[in-house]
PDB file of C-alpha atoms and ligand atoms in Angstrom:
ATOM      1  CA  MET A   1      21.150  10.795 -25.588  1.00 53.00           C
ATOM      2  CA  VAL A   2      24.303  11.981 -23.867  1.00 51.00           C
ATOM      3  CA  GLY A   3      25.560  15.289 -25.253  1.00 66.00           C
ATOM      4  CA  TRP A   4      22.325  15.814 -27.209  1.00 80.00           C
ATOM      5  CA  MET A   5      22.472  19.586 -26.998  1.00 92.00           C
ATOM      6  CA  LYS A   6      24.908  22.003 -25.396  1.00 95.00           C
ATOM      7  CA  MET A   7      23.862  23.417 -22.017  1.00 96.00           C
ATOM      8  CA  GLU A   8      23.893  26.930 -23.453  1.00 96.00           C
ATOM      9  CA  THR A   9      21.580  25.946 -26.344  1.00 97.00           C
ATOM     10  CA  LYS A  10      19.238  24.205 -23.922  1.00 98.00           C
ATOM     11  CA  MET A  11      19.059  27.388 -21.840  1.00 97.00           C
ATOM     12  CA  ILE A  12      18.247  29.489 -24.897  1.00 98.00           C
ATOM     13  CA  GLU A  13      15.566  27.061 -26.097  1.00 98.00           C
ATOM     14  CA  LEU A  14      13.954  26.820 -22.649  1.00 98.00           C
ATOM     15  CA  LYS A  15      13.950  30.599 -22.404  1.00 98.00           C
ATOM     16  CA  LYS A  16      12.131  30.825 -25.757  1.00 98.00           C
ATOM     17  CA  ILE A  17       9.425  28.523 -24.406  1.00 98.00           C
ATOM     18  CA  LYS A  18       9.180  30.617 -21.248  1.00 98.00           C
ATOM     19  CA  GLN A  19       8.690  33.788 -23.301  1.00 98.00           C
ATOM     20  CA  GLU A  20       5.993  32.123 -25.411  1.00 98.00           C
ATOM     21  CA  ILE A  21       4.183  30.955 -22.279  1.00 98.00           C
ATOM     22  CA  GLN A  22       4.311  34.465 -20.829  1.00 98.00           C
ATOM     23  CA  LYS A  23       2.354  35.729 -23.857  1.00 98.00           C
ATOM     24  CA  CYS A  24       0.228  32.617 -24.333  1.00 98.00           C
ATOM     25  CA  LYS A  25      -3.519  32.937 -24.932  1.00 98.00           C
ATOM     26  CA  LYS A  26      -4.073  29.457 -26.374  1.00 98.00           C
ATOM     27  CA  CYS A  27      -6.711  28.610 -23.798  1.00 98.00           C
ATOM     28  CA  LYS A  28      -9.008  30.561 -21.491  1.00 98.00           C
ATOM     29  CA  LEU A  29      -6.732  30.231 -18.449  1.00 98.00           C
ATOM     30  CA  TYR A  30      -4.701  33.291 -19.445  1.00 98.00           C
ATOM     31  CA  GLN A  31      -7.650  35.454 -18.375  1.00 98.00           C
ATOM     32  CA  TYR A  32      -7.329  34.403 -14.743  1.00 97.00           C
ATOM     33  CA  ARG A  33      -3.577  34.174 -14.302  1.00 98.00           C
ATOM     34  CA  LYS A  34      -1.433  36.571 -12.318  1.00 98.00           C
ATOM     35  CA  ASN A  35       1.713  34.824 -13.513  1.00 98.00           C
ATOM     36  CA  PRO A  36       2.164  31.840 -15.777  1.00 98.00           C
ATOM     37  CA  VAL A  37       4.405  29.116 -14.345  1.00 98.00           C
ATOM     38  CA  PRO A  38       6.620  27.704 -17.103  1.00 98.00           C
ATOM     39  CA  GLY A  39       8.765  25.560 -14.800  1.00 98.00           C
ATOM     40  CA  GLU A  40      12.311  25.951 -13.587  1.00 98.00           C
ATOM     41  CA  GLY A  41      15.539  24.177 -12.850  1.00 98.00           C
ATOM     42  CA  ASN A  42      18.624  22.674 -14.366  1.00 98.00           C
ATOM     43  CA  PRO A  43      18.382  22.399 -18.176  1.00 98.00           C
ATOM     44  CA  ASN A  44      20.851  19.512 -18.045  1.00 97.00           C
ATOM     45  CA  SER A  45      18.998  17.611 -15.359  1.00 97.00           C
ATOM     46  CA  GLU A  46      18.727  13.845 -15.615  1.00 96.00           C
ATOM     47  CA  ILE A  47      15.395  14.059 -13.782  1.00 98.00           C
ATOM     48  CA  VAL A  48      12.266  16.049 -14.627  1.00 98.00           C
ATOM     49  CA  PHE A  49       9.358  16.277 -12.168  1.00 99.00           C
ATOM     50  CA  ILE A  50       5.928  16.977 -13.658  1.00 99.00           C
ATOM     51  CA  GLY A  51       2.998  18.176 -11.572  1.00 98.00           C
ATOM     52  CA  GLU A  52      -0.518  19.083 -12.587  1.00 98.00           C
ATOM     53  CA  ALA A  53      -0.985  22.864 -12.668  1.00 98.00           C
ATOM     54  CA  PRO A  54       0.006  25.915 -10.618  1.00 98.00           C
ATOM     55  CA  GLY A  55      -1.961  26.684  -7.462  1.00 98.00           C
ATOM     56  CA  PHE A  56      -2.487  29.977  -5.627  1.00 98.00           C
ATOM     57  CA  GLN A  57       1.116  30.478  -4.448  1.00 98.00           C
ATOM     58  CA  GLU A  58       2.593  29.358  -7.739  1.00 98.00           C
ATOM     59  CA  ASP A  59       0.351  31.810  -9.626  1.00 98.00           C
ATOM     60  CA  ASN A  60       1.472  34.576  -7.270  1.00 98.00           C
ATOM     61  CA  GLN A  61       5.165  33.853  -7.664  1.00 98.00           C
ATOM     62  CA  GLY A  62       5.383  32.405 -11.183  1.00 98.00           C
ATOM     63  CA  ARG A  63       7.297  29.405  -9.825  1.00 98.00           C
ATOM     64  CA  PRO A  64       6.298  25.726  -9.572  1.00 98.00           C
ATOM     65  CA  PHE A  65       5.657  23.970  -6.264  1.00 98.00           C
ATOM     66  CA  VAL A  66       6.206  26.857  -3.863  1.00 98.00           C
ATOM     67  CA  GLY A  67       3.025  26.407  -1.776  1.00 98.00           C
ATOM     68  CA  ALA A  68       1.947  23.673   0.641  1.00 98.00           C
ATOM     69  CA  ALA A  69       2.394  20.882  -1.929  1.00 98.00           C
ATOM     70  CA  GLY A  70       5.801  22.343  -2.739  1.00 98.00           C
ATOM     71  CA  LYS A  71       6.827  22.042   0.888  1.00 98.00           C
ATOM     72  CA  VAL A  72       5.985  18.325   0.770  1.00 98.00           C
ATOM     73  CA  LEU A  73       7.860  17.975  -2.519  1.00 98.00           C
ATOM     74  CA  ASP A  74      10.911  19.650  -0.965  1.00 98.00           C
ATOM     75  CA  GLU A  75      10.773  17.177   1.942  1.00 98.00           C
ATOM     76  CA  MET A  76      10.541  14.245  -0.465  1.00 98.00           C
ATOM     77  CA  LEU A  77      13.441  15.541  -2.557  1.00 98.00           C
ATOM     78  CA  LYS A  78      15.516  15.750   0.602  1.00 98.00           C
ATOM     79  CA  LEU A  79      14.555  12.191   1.531  1.00 98.00           C
ATOM     80  CA  ALA A  80      15.717  11.010  -1.889  1.00 98.00           C
ATOM     81  CA  GLY A  81      18.965  12.999  -1.636  1.00 98.00           C
ATOM     82  CA  ILE A  82      17.979  15.263  -4.517  1.00 98.00           C
ATOM     83  CA  LYS A  83      18.818  18.977  -4.547  1.00 98.00           C
ATOM     84  CA  ARG A  84      15.926  21.017  -5.942  1.00 98.00           C
ATOM     85  CA  GLU A  85      18.224  23.273  -7.974  1.00 98.00           C
ATOM     86  CA  GLU A  86      19.770  20.249  -9.693  1.00 97.00           C
ATOM     87  CA  VAL A  87      16.515  19.011 -11.233  1.00 98.00           C
ATOM     88  CA  PHE A  88      13.852  20.506 -13.491  1.00 98.00           C
ATOM     89  CA  ILE A  89      10.324  20.955 -12.138  1.00 99.00           C
ATOM     90  CA  THR A  90       7.329  21.762 -14.293  1.00 99.00           C
ATOM     91  CA  ASN A  91       3.619  21.074 -14.819  1.00 98.00           C
ATOM     92  CA  VAL A  92       1.320  19.816 -17.559  1.00 98.00           C
ATOM     93  CA  ILE A  93      -0.613  23.101 -17.400  1.00 98.00           C
ATOM     94  CA  LYS A  94       1.301  26.361 -17.052  1.00 98.00           C
ATOM     95  CA  CYS A  95      -1.505  28.641 -15.798  1.00 98.00           C
ATOM     96  CA  ARG A  96      -3.619  28.232 -12.692  1.00 98.00           C
ATOM     97  CA  PRO A  97      -7.150  26.882 -13.235  1.00 98.00           C
ATOM     98  CA  PRO A  98      -9.679  28.965 -11.272  1.00 97.00           C
ATOM     99  CA  ASN A  99     -10.193  27.682  -7.714  1.00 96.00           C
ATOM    100  CA  ASN A 100      -7.588  24.981  -8.412  1.00 96.00           C
ATOM    101  CA  ARG A 101     -10.115  22.918 -10.360  1.00 97.00           C
ATOM    102  CA  ASP A 102      -8.848  20.011 -12.482  1.00 97.00           C
ATOM    103  CA  PRO A 103      -7.425  21.022 -15.849  1.00 97.00           C
ATOM    104  CA  ALA A 104      -9.940  20.609 -18.681  1.00 98.00           C
ATOM    105  CA  GLN A 105      -9.133  18.446 -21.693  1.00 97.00           C
ATOM    106  CA  ASP A 106      -8.991  21.433 -24.088  1.00 98.00           C
ATOM    107  CA  GLU A 107      -6.555  23.190 -21.711  1.00 98.00           C
ATOM    108  CA  ILE A 108      -4.300  20.112 -21.622  1.00 98.00           C
ATOM    109  CA  LEU A 109      -4.438  19.898 -25.394  1.00 98.00           C
ATOM    110  CA  ALA A 110      -3.521  23.582 -25.791  1.00 98.00           C
ATOM    111  CA  CYS A 111      -0.772  23.663 -23.149  1.00 98.00           C
ATOM    112  CA  SER A 112       0.943  20.270 -23.317  1.00 98.00           C
ATOM    113  CA  PRO A 113       3.052  21.059 -26.424  1.00 98.00           C
ATOM    114  CA  TYR A 114       5.096  23.341 -24.125  1.00 98.00           C
ATOM    115  CA  LEU A 115       5.784  20.377 -21.845  1.00 98.00           C
ATOM    116  CA  ASP A 116       6.614  18.170 -24.836  1.00 98.00           C
ATOM    117  CA  ARG A 117       9.172  20.723 -25.979  1.00 98.00           C
ATOM    118  CA  GLN A 118      10.675  21.063 -22.495  1.00 98.00           C
ATOM    119  CA  ILE A 119      11.129  17.289 -22.323  1.00 98.00           C
ATOM    120  CA  ASP A 120      12.628  17.223 -25.795  1.00 98.00           C
ATOM    121  CA  ILE A 121      15.200  19.874 -24.918  1.00 98.00           C
ATOM    122  CA  ILE A 122      16.174  18.448 -21.549  1.00 98.00           C
ATOM    123  CA  ARG A 123      15.962  14.760 -22.562  1.00 97.00           C
ATOM    124  CA  PRO A 124      16.148  13.485 -18.997  1.00 97.00           C
ATOM    125  CA  LYS A 125      16.873   9.894 -18.010  1.00 96.00           C
ATOM    126  CA  ILE A 126      13.931   9.863 -15.580  1.00 97.00           C
ATOM    127  CA  ILE A 127      10.551  11.584 -15.584  1.00 98.00           C
ATOM    128  CA  VAL A 128       8.763  11.566 -12.244  1.00 98.00           C
ATOM    129  CA  THR A 129       5.044  12.190 -12.734  1.00 99.00           C
ATOM    130  CA  LEU A 130       3.378  13.658  -9.667  1.00 98.00           C
ATOM    131  CA  GLY A 131      -0.243  12.560  -9.516  1.00 98.00           C
ATOM    132  CA  ARG A 132      -2.825  11.310 -11.959  1.00 98.00           C
ATOM    133  CA  HIS A 133      -2.922  14.177 -14.459  1.00 98.00           C
ATOM    134  CA  SER A 134       0.738  14.152 -15.421  1.00 98.00           C
ATOM    135  CA  THR A 135       0.874  10.355 -15.242  1.00 98.00           C
ATOM    136  CA  LYS A 136      -2.123  10.033 -17.559  1.00 98.00           C
ATOM    137  CA  TYR A 137      -0.575  12.537 -19.949  1.00 98.00           C
ATOM    138  CA  ILE A 138       2.837  10.849 -20.107  1.00 98.00           C
ATOM    139  CA  PHE A 139       1.215   7.399 -20.368  1.00 98.00           C
ATOM    140  CA  SER A 140      -0.681   8.651 -23.413  1.00 98.00           C
ATOM    141  CA  LYS A 141       2.699   9.463 -24.970  1.00 97.00           C
ATOM    142  CA  ILE A 142       3.978   5.934 -24.256  1.00 97.00           C
ATOM    143  CA  GLY A 143       0.764   4.436 -25.592  1.00 97.00           C
ATOM    144  CA  LYS A 144      -0.172   3.043 -22.189  1.00 97.00           C
ATOM    145  CA  SER A 145      -3.660   3.262 -20.772  1.00 97.00           C
ATOM    146  CA  PHE A 146      -4.120   4.802 -17.356  1.00 98.00           C
ATOM    147  CA  SER A 147      -6.733   3.899 -14.786  1.00 97.00           C
ATOM    148  CA  SER A 148      -5.494   4.831 -11.309  1.00 98.00           C
ATOM    149  CA  ILE A 149      -2.385   6.371  -9.795  1.00 98.00           C
ATOM    150  CA  LEU A 150      -2.601   3.895  -6.915  1.00 97.00           C
ATOM    151  CA  LYS A 151      -2.115   1.049  -9.401  1.00 98.00           C
ATOM    152  CA  VAL A 152       1.028   2.413 -11.038  1.00 98.00           C
ATOM    153  CA  HIS A 153       2.830   4.543  -8.443  1.00 98.00           C
ATOM    154  CA  GLY A 154       6.333   3.439  -7.431  1.00 98.00           C
ATOM    155  CA  LYS A 155       6.785   1.355 -10.594  1.00 98.00           C
ATOM    156  CA  THR A 156       8.985   2.107 -13.573  1.00 97.00           C
ATOM    157  CA  PHE A 157       7.810   2.358 -17.169  1.00 97.00           C
ATOM    158  CA  ARG A 158       9.991   2.735 -20.228  1.00 97.00           C
ATOM    159  CA  TRP A 159       9.468   5.366 -22.894  1.00 97.00           C
ATOM    160  CA  GLN A 160      11.322   4.652 -26.150  1.00 96.00           C
ATOM    161  CA  TYR A 161      12.177   8.233 -26.994  1.00 96.00           C
ATOM    162  CA  LYS A 162      13.826   9.261 -30.265  1.00 95.00           C
ATOM    163  CA  GLY A 163      16.512   6.600 -30.298  1.00 93.00           C
ATOM    164  CA  GLY A 164      16.941   6.700 -26.523  1.00 94.00           C
ATOM    165  CA  GLU A 165      14.970   5.753 -23.482  1.00 95.00           C
ATOM    166  CA  ILE A 166      13.327   7.654 -20.650  1.00 97.00           C
ATOM    167  CA  LEU A 167      12.328   5.949 -17.439  1.00 97.00           C
ATOM    168  CA  VAL A 168       8.899   7.089 -16.244  1.00 98.00           C
ATOM    169  CA  PHE A 169       8.299   6.854 -12.507  1.00 98.00           C
ATOM    170  CA  PRO A 170       4.790   7.803 -11.373  1.00 98.00           C
ATOM    171  CA  THR A 171       4.089   8.741  -7.787  1.00 98.00           C
ATOM    172  CA  LEU A 172       1.301  10.456  -5.883  1.00 98.00           C
ATOM    173  CA  HIS A 173       0.737  14.170  -6.071  1.00 98.00           C
ATOM    174  CA  PRO A 174       2.408  15.700  -2.963  1.00 98.00           C
ATOM    175  CA  ALA A 175      -0.868  17.493  -2.121  1.00 98.00           C
ATOM    176  CA  ALA A 176      -2.555  14.098  -1.679  1.00 97.00           C
ATOM    177  CA  SER A 177      -0.413  13.529   1.394  1.00 97.00           C
ATOM    178  CA  LEU A 178      -1.171  16.850   3.067  1.00 97.00           C
ATOM    179  CA  TYR A 179      -3.950  15.574   5.315  1.00 93.00           C
ATOM    180  CA  ASN A 180      -3.514  11.850   4.824  1.00 97.00           C
ATOM    181  CA  PRO A 181      -0.704  10.056   6.702  1.00 97.00           C
ATOM    182  CA  ASN A 182      -1.193   6.861   4.654  1.00 97.00           C
ATOM    183  CA  MET A 183      -0.600   8.754   1.431  1.00 98.00           C
ATOM    184  CA  ARG A 184       2.426  10.392   2.996  1.00 98.00           C
ATOM    185  CA  LYS A 185       3.892   6.935   3.754  1.00 98.00           C
ATOM    186  CA  ILE A 186       3.331   5.833   0.161  1.00 98.00           C
ATOM    187  CA  LEU A 187       4.984   9.008  -1.133  1.00 98.00           C
ATOM    188  CA  GLU A 188       7.988   8.506   1.162  1.00 98.00           C
ATOM    189  CA  LYS A 189       8.380   4.885   0.069  1.00 98.00           C
ATOM    190  CA  ASP A 190       8.222   5.908  -3.594  1.00 98.00           C
ATOM    191  CA  PHE A 191      10.876   8.594  -3.128  1.00 98.00           C
ATOM    192  CA  LEU A 192      13.160   6.115  -1.369  1.00 98.00           C
ATOM    193  CA  ARG A 193      12.709   3.784  -4.335  1.00 98.00           C
ATOM    194  CA  LEU A 194      13.500   6.715  -6.625  1.00 98.00           C
ATOM    195  CA  LYS A 195      16.716   7.250  -4.687  1.00 98.00           C
ATOM    196  CA  GLU A 196      17.725   3.623  -5.395  1.00 97.00           C
ATOM    197  CA  ILE A 197      16.912   3.960  -9.085  1.00 96.00           C
ATOM    198  CA  ILE A 198      18.956   7.162  -9.381  1.00 95.00           C
ATOM    199  CA  SER A 199      21.969   5.595  -7.746  1.00 94.00           C
ATOM    200  CA  LYS A 200      21.763   2.585 -10.101  1.00 91.00           C
ATOM    201  CA  ILE A 201      21.476   4.878 -13.104  1.00 87.00           C
ATOM    202  CA  GLN A 202      24.471   6.899 -11.956  1.00 84.00           C
ATOM    203  CA  SER A 203      26.659   3.848 -11.566  1.00 83.00           C
ATOM    204  CA  PHE A 204      25.641   2.448 -14.941  1.00 74.00           C
ATOM    205  CA  SER A 205      26.164   5.814 -16.650  1.00 71.00           C
ATOM    206  CA  LYS A 206      29.699   5.790 -15.313  1.00 68.00           C
ATOM    207  CA  ALA A 207      30.131   2.378 -16.900  1.00 69.00           C
ATOM    208  CA  GLY A 208      29.044   3.918 -20.229  1.00 68.00           C
ATOM    209  CA  GLU A 209      25.868   1.818 -20.538  1.00 66.00           C
ATOM    210  CA  GLU A 210      23.300   3.053 -23.052  1.00 63.00           C
ATOM    211  CA  THR A 211      20.289   0.875 -22.253  1.00 65.00           C
ATOM    212  CA  LEU A 212      18.218   1.034 -19.108  1.00 67.00           C
ATOM    213  CA  ASP A 213      17.903  -2.780 -18.855  1.00 69.00           C
ATOM    214  CA  LYS A 214      20.295  -3.104 -15.967  1.00 63.00           C
ATOM    215  CA  TYR A 215      18.843  -0.200 -14.035  1.00 61.00           C
ATOM    216  CA  LEU A 216      15.554  -1.933 -13.316  1.00 68.00           C
TER     217      LEU A 216
HETATM  218  N1  URA B   1       0.556  21.541  -7.649  1.00 71.75           N
HETATM  219  C1  URA B   1       1.013  21.246  -8.888  1.00 71.75           C
HETATM  220  O1  URA B   1       0.597  20.271  -9.501  1.00 71.75           O
HETATM  221  N2  URA B   1       1.936  22.038  -9.396  1.00 71.75           N
HETATM  222  C2  URA B   1       2.426  23.080  -8.764  1.00 71.75           C
HETATM  223  O2  URA B   1       3.280  23.754  -9.318  1.00 71.75           O
HETATM  224  C3  URA B   1       1.934  23.353  -7.484  1.00 71.75           C
HETATM  225  C4  URA B   1       1.007  22.586  -6.939  1.00 71.75           C
END
């Protein structure tokens, strides 16, 4: 999947999606939004982080993970040696559900094609799903059933994607750790594992490997 699309083309295509989201009325959430939150980051990133949906701060600013959960995510990225501006961060749902309620199935159905297109343009090596909603959604794409985030977090799953492969790494939603030190420990352990996986992937990419077999 190396060299799939030029950086410039990726930027143009991601911008088109952003403009569509800004006008989107495909589900009822547009009525409540201040700003949609399409996602942001490096179009060439080898890692994409997927959360659930914007919260209050994200809706205010039009940017993903800029509130309390975002602060935790920033701390985890630092722990894993990842610079926020080097990765792409987005959500399954691009508009804030009222009172931060869970996204409804019809909203996921209406909004997720935007995420599918973002993934297809970026074609990352790793997708980190943050919490149960994005994990369940990506598992549905891999044809894997989902029961609980606590059963699958910190493990790697392989997505055979259009002649290539994407590694899916589920972890907890950063907000889950806000008032729960045990969840925080799990999140930290997962991000340290992610750091190991990234460094393996980087060394194997240098060796020109195409399959993920040796990364795992
Ligand atoms: N929680 C999410 O799932 N996404 C955000 O962007 C912010 C908080």
